[in-house]
Structure formats: structure tokens, C-alpha cells
Short mmCIF file of C-alpha atoms in Angstrom, two decimals:
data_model
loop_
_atom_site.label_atom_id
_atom_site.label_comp_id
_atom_site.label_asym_id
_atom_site.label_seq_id
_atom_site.Cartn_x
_atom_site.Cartn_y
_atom_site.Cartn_z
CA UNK N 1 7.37 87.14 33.47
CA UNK N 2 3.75 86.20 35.54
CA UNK N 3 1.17 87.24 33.94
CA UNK N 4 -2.24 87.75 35.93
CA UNK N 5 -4.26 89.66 33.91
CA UNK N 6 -6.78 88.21 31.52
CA UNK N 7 -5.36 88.87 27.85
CA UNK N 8 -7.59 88.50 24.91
CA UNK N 9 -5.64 89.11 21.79
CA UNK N 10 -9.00 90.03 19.60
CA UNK N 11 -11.97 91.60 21.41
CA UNK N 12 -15.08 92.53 19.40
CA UNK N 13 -17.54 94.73 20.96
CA UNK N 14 -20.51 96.05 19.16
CA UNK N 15 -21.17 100.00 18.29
CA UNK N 16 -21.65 101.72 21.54
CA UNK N 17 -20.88 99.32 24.02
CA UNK N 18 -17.93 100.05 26.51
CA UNK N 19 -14.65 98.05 25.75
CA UNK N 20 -12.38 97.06 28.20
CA UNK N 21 -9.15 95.94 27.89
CA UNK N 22 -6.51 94.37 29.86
CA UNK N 23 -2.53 93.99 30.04
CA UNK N 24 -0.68 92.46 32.72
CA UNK N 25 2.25 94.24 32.79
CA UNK N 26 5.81 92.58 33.89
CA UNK N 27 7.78 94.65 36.50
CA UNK N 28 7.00 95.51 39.94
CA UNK N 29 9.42 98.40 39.68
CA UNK N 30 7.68 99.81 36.95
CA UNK N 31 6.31 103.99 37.49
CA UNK N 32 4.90 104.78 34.74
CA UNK N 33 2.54 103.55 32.05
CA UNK N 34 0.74 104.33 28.65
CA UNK N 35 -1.76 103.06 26.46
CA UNK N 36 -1.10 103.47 22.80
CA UNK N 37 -3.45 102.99 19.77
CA UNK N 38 -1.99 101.64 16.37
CA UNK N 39 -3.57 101.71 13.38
CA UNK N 40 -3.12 99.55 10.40
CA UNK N 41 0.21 100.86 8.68
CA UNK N 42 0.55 103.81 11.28
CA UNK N 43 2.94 104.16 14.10
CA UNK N 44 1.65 103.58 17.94
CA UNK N 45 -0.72 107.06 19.13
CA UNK N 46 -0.38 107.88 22.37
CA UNK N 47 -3.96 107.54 23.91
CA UNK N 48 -3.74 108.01 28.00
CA UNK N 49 -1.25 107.53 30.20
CA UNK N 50 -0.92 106.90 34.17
CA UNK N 51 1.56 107.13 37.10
CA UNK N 52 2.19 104.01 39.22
CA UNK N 53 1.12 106.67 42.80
CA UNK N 54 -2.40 106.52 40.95
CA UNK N 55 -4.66 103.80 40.54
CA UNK N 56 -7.25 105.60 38.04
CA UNK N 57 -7.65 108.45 35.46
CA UNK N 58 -9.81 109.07 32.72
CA UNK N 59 -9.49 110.93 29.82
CA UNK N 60 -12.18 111.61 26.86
CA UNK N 61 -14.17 108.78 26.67
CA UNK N 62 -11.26 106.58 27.94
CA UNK N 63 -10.12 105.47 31.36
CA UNK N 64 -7.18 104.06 32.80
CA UNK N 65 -7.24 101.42 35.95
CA UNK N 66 -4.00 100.63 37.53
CA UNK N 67 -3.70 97.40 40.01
CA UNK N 68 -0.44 97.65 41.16
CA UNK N 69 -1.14 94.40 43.46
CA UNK N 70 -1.65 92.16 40.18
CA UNK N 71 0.28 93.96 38.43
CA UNK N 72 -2.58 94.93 35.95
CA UNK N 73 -3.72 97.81 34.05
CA UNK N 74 -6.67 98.21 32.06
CA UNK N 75 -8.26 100.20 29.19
CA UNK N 76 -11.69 101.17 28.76
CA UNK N 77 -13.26 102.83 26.15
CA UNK N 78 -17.04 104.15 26.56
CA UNK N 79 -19.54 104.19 23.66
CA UNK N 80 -16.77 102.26 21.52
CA UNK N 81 -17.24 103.69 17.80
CA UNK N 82 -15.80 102.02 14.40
CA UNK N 83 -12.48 104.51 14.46
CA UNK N 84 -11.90 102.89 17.59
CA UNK N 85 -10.81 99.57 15.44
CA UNK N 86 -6.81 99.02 15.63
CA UNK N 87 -4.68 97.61 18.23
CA UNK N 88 -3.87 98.40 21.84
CA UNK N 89 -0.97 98.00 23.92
CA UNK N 90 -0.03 99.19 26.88
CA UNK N 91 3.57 99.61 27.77
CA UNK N 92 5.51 100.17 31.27
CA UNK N 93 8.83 102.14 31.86
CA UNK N 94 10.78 100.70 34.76
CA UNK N 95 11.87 103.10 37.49
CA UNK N 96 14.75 104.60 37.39
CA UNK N 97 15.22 103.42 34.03
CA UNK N 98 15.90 106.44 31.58
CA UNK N 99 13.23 106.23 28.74
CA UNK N 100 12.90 102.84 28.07
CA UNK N 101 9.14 101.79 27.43
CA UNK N 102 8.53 98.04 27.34
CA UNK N 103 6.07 96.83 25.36
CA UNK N 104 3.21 94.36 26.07
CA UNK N 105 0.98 91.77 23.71
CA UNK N 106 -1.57 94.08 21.60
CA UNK N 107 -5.14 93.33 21.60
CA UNK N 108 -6.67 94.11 18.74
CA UNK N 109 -10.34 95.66 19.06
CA UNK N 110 -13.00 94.89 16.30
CA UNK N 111 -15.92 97.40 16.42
CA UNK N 112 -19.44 95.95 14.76
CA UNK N 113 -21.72 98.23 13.14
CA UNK J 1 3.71 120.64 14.00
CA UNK J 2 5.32 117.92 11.72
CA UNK J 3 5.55 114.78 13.55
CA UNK J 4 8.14 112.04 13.20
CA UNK J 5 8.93 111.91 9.71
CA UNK J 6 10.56 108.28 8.27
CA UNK J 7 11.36 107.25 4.96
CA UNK J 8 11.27 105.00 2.93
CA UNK J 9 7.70 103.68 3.58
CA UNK J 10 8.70 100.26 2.56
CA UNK J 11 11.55 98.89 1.17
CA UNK J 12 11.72 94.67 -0.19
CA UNK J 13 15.39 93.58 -0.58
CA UNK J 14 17.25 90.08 -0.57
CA UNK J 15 18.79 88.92 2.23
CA UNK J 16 22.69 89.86 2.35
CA UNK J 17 21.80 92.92 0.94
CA UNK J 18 22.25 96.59 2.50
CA UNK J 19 19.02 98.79 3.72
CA UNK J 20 19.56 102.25 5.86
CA UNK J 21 16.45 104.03 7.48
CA UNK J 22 15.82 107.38 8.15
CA UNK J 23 14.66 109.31 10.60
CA UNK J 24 13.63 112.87 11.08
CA UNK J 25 12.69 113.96 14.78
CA UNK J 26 10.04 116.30 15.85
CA UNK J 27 12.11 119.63 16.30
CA UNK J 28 13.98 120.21 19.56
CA UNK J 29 12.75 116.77 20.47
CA UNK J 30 16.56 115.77 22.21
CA UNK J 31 15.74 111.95 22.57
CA UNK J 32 15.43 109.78 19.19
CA UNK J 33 14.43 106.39 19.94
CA UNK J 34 14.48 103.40 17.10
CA UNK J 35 12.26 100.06 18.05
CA UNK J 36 11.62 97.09 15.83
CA UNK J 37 8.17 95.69 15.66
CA UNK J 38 7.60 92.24 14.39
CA UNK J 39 4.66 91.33 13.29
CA UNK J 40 2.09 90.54 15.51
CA UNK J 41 4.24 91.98 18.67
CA UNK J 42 4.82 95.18 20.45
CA UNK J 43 7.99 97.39 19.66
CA UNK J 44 11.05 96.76 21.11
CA UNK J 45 13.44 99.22 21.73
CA UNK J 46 16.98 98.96 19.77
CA UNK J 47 18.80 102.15 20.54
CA UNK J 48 18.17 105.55 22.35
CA UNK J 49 20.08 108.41 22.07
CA UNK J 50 20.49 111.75 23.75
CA UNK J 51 21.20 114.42 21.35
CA UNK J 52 23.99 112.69 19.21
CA UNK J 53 24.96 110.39 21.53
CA UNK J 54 23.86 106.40 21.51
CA UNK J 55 23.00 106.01 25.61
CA UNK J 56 21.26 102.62 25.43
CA UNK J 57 22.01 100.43 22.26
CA UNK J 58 22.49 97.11 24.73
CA UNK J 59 19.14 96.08 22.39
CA UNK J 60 21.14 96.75 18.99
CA UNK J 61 23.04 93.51 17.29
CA UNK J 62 25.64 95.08 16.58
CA UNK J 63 27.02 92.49 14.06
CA UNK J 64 24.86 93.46 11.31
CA UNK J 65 22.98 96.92 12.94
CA UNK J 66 24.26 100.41 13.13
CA UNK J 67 22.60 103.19 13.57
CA UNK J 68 23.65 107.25 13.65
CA UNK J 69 22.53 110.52 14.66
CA UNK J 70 24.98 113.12 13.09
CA UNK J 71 24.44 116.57 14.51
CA UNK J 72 21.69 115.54 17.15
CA UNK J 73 19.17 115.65 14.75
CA UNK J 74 18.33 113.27 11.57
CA UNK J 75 19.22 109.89 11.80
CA UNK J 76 19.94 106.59 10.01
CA UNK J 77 19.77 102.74 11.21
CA UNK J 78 21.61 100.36 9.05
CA UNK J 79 21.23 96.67 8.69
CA UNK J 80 24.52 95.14 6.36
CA UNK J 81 23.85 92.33 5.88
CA UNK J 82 20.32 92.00 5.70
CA UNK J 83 18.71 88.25 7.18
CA UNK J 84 15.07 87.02 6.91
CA UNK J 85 14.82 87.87 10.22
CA UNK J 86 15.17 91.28 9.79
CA UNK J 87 11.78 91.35 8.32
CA UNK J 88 10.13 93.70 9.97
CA UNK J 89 8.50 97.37 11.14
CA UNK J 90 11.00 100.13 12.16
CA UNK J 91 9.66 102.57 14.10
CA UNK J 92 11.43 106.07 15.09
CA UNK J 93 10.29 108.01 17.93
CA UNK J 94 11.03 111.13 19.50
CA UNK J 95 10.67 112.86 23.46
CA UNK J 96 11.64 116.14 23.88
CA UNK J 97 14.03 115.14 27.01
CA UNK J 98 14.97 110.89 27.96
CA UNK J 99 11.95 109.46 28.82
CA UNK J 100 8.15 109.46 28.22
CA UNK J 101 6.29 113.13 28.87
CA UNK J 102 3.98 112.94 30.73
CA UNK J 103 0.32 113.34 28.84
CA UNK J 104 2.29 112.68 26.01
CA UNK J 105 4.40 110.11 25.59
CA UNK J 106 6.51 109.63 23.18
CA UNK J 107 5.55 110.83 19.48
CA UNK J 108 6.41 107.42 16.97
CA UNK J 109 6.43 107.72 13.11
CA UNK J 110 4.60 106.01 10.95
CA UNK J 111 8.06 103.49 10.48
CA UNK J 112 9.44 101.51 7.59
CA UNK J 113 8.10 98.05 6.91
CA UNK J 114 10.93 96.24 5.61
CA UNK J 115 11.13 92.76 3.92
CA UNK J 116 13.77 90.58 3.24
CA UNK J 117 13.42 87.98 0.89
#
């Protein structure tokens, strides 16, 4: 499908900077969305999720931006510390659809020292 | 609480050869979901089901893949034969009604990394 959004599949980001980062996701029908963590060897952790009638919410220390326009949703994560190293992905369920969650490409965030 | 509970860890086998996954839901949880992750990729759904019924295995090649949920409760996916392809991370996940909860998601295991050789 289009993609908009800018997709980085590594992003490094030093020890207590913010990290932000993106997904362009693939279905304008699409009502709901989540951002999952994975660690190496570990199954995807739920980290924050969104509904498509809201365009931001913010959890601890991470926020959720929804641009339903683009078709974009970002992650960010404030003061970014070394357990914050895995991969990201954010994933859509269609409306009306009955559980599926669709996947996107993972990013996978390197935290410095 | 336990969480999603999947065994084996990892399993290596030839190709043409039988491998069967388990699964173990979070309790009560009514919706059991099995995804595939290849490497590198996001999870891709193969087969829901509600309680012991398969809803949504349009995802599933059924040639070679079958999968089971006797009782609502445990259950197994089974690849006969197995194909180089197949390589890859099977994940199990559990909701306790069809779809996501809100704040919550869906709970995955920690999946069986399979490789066929």
C-alpha cells in the first residue's frame, strides 16, 4: 500500500534523548492501533495503544501521535534509556474487522551509553 | 498471572519432516491467535479462533498447516510436511474476547523459533 511516513528501519539515539518513531500504516478504514516492543527472543509487549477518534495520548514516558490524513502514527519515547533497545512496530486493526492486527516494518532502536 | 505459555522454545528439523506447536492461553482468555514472524518482519496472522472454533484461518496454507484448539483452551499448530520456508517464529497470542483490549492488547508468548534445514 502508500506509504507516507518516513521509515527508518535502525534509529540510534543516545542515553536520554527523546526517540521518535514512525510507521505509516496501510488502511484508511483502520480504528484502532498499538505500538508493541519486542525484545530479542521475546514475543511483541504491548507498549501504548490509540483509537483512530484520537489523534494523541501519552502514556509513561511514551506518546502516541495519530495522523489520520497521512495515514501516520508515531512513537516517542522521552529520556530514551538502554532497556529501551529492541524493536518497534506498530500495528492497525481494520474496522469492522474482528481481531485481526496487521503488522507494519519494525524499527529497531539502538540506545548509546 | 501466567502469560502465554509456548513450547518448545526451538525446535531444528529437516524439511519433509513433522513439527506441532503448542500453545497455552492466558486463562479465560476466549480468543487464541497463532502469527508467523519471519525474520526481519512483523507477525502475520495465520488463524484465530473463538473458543474452539477456527473463525479466520483464510491466512493458514492449509496444504501442509493445521492447527487445533480442543476444548477451547490449549492448542497445537502443525506443519506436515515441513519446507525451508517454514523457517520461522511462531507466535501464540491470547484476548480475552475477538479483538485487541483496549490498554491492552493482545498478550503474545514468547513463540517457537523453528528451523528447517
Amino acid at each position: 500500500g502508500e506509504s507516507v511516513g518516513l521509515h527508518l528501519p535502525t534509529l540510534s539515539v543516545q542515553e536520554g534523548d527523546n526517540s521518535i518513531i514512525n510507521c505509516a500504516y496501510s488502511n484508511s478504514a483502520s480504528d484502532y492501533f498499538i505500538w508493541y516492543k519486542q525484545e530479542s527472543g521475546k514475543g511483541p509487549q504491548f507498549i501504548i495503544d490509540i483509537r483512530s477518534n484520537m489523534d494523541k495520548r501519552q502514556g509513561q514516558r511514551v506518546t502516541v501521535l495519530l495522523n489520520k490524513t497521512v495515514k501516520h502514527l508515531s512513537l516517542q519515547i522521552a529520556a530514551t534509556q538502554p532497556g529501551d533497545s529492541a524493536v518497534y512496530f506498530c500495528a492497525e486493526k481494520v474496522s469492522g474487522n474482528t481481531g485481526k492486527l496487521i503488522f507494519g516494518q519494525g524499527t529497531t532502536l539502538q540506545v548509546k551509553p | 498471572e501466567a502469560g502465554v505459555v509456548q513450547s518448545p522454545r526451538y525446535k531444528i528439523i529437516e524439511k519433509k519432516q513433522p513439527v506441532a506447536f503448542w500453545c497455552n492461553p492466558i486463562s479465560g482468555h476466549n480468543t487464541l491467535y497463532w502469527y508467523r514472524q519471519n525474520l526481519g518482519q512483523g507477525p502475520e496472522l495465520l488463524i484465530r479462533y473463538e473458543n474452539e472454533e477456527a473463525v479466520d484461518d483464510s491466512q493458514l496454507p492449509k496444504d501442509r498447516f493445521s492447527a487445533e484448539r480442543l476444548k477451547g483452551v490449549d492448542s497445537t499448530l502443525k506443519i506436515q510436511p515441513a519446507e525451508l520456508g517454514d523457517s520461522a517464529v511462531y507466535l501464540c497470542a491470547s484476548s480475552p474476547r475477538t479483538g485487541p483490549s483496549p490498554g491492552y492488547g493482545y498478550t503474545f508468548g514468547s513463540g517457537t523459533r523453528l528451523t528447517v534445514v
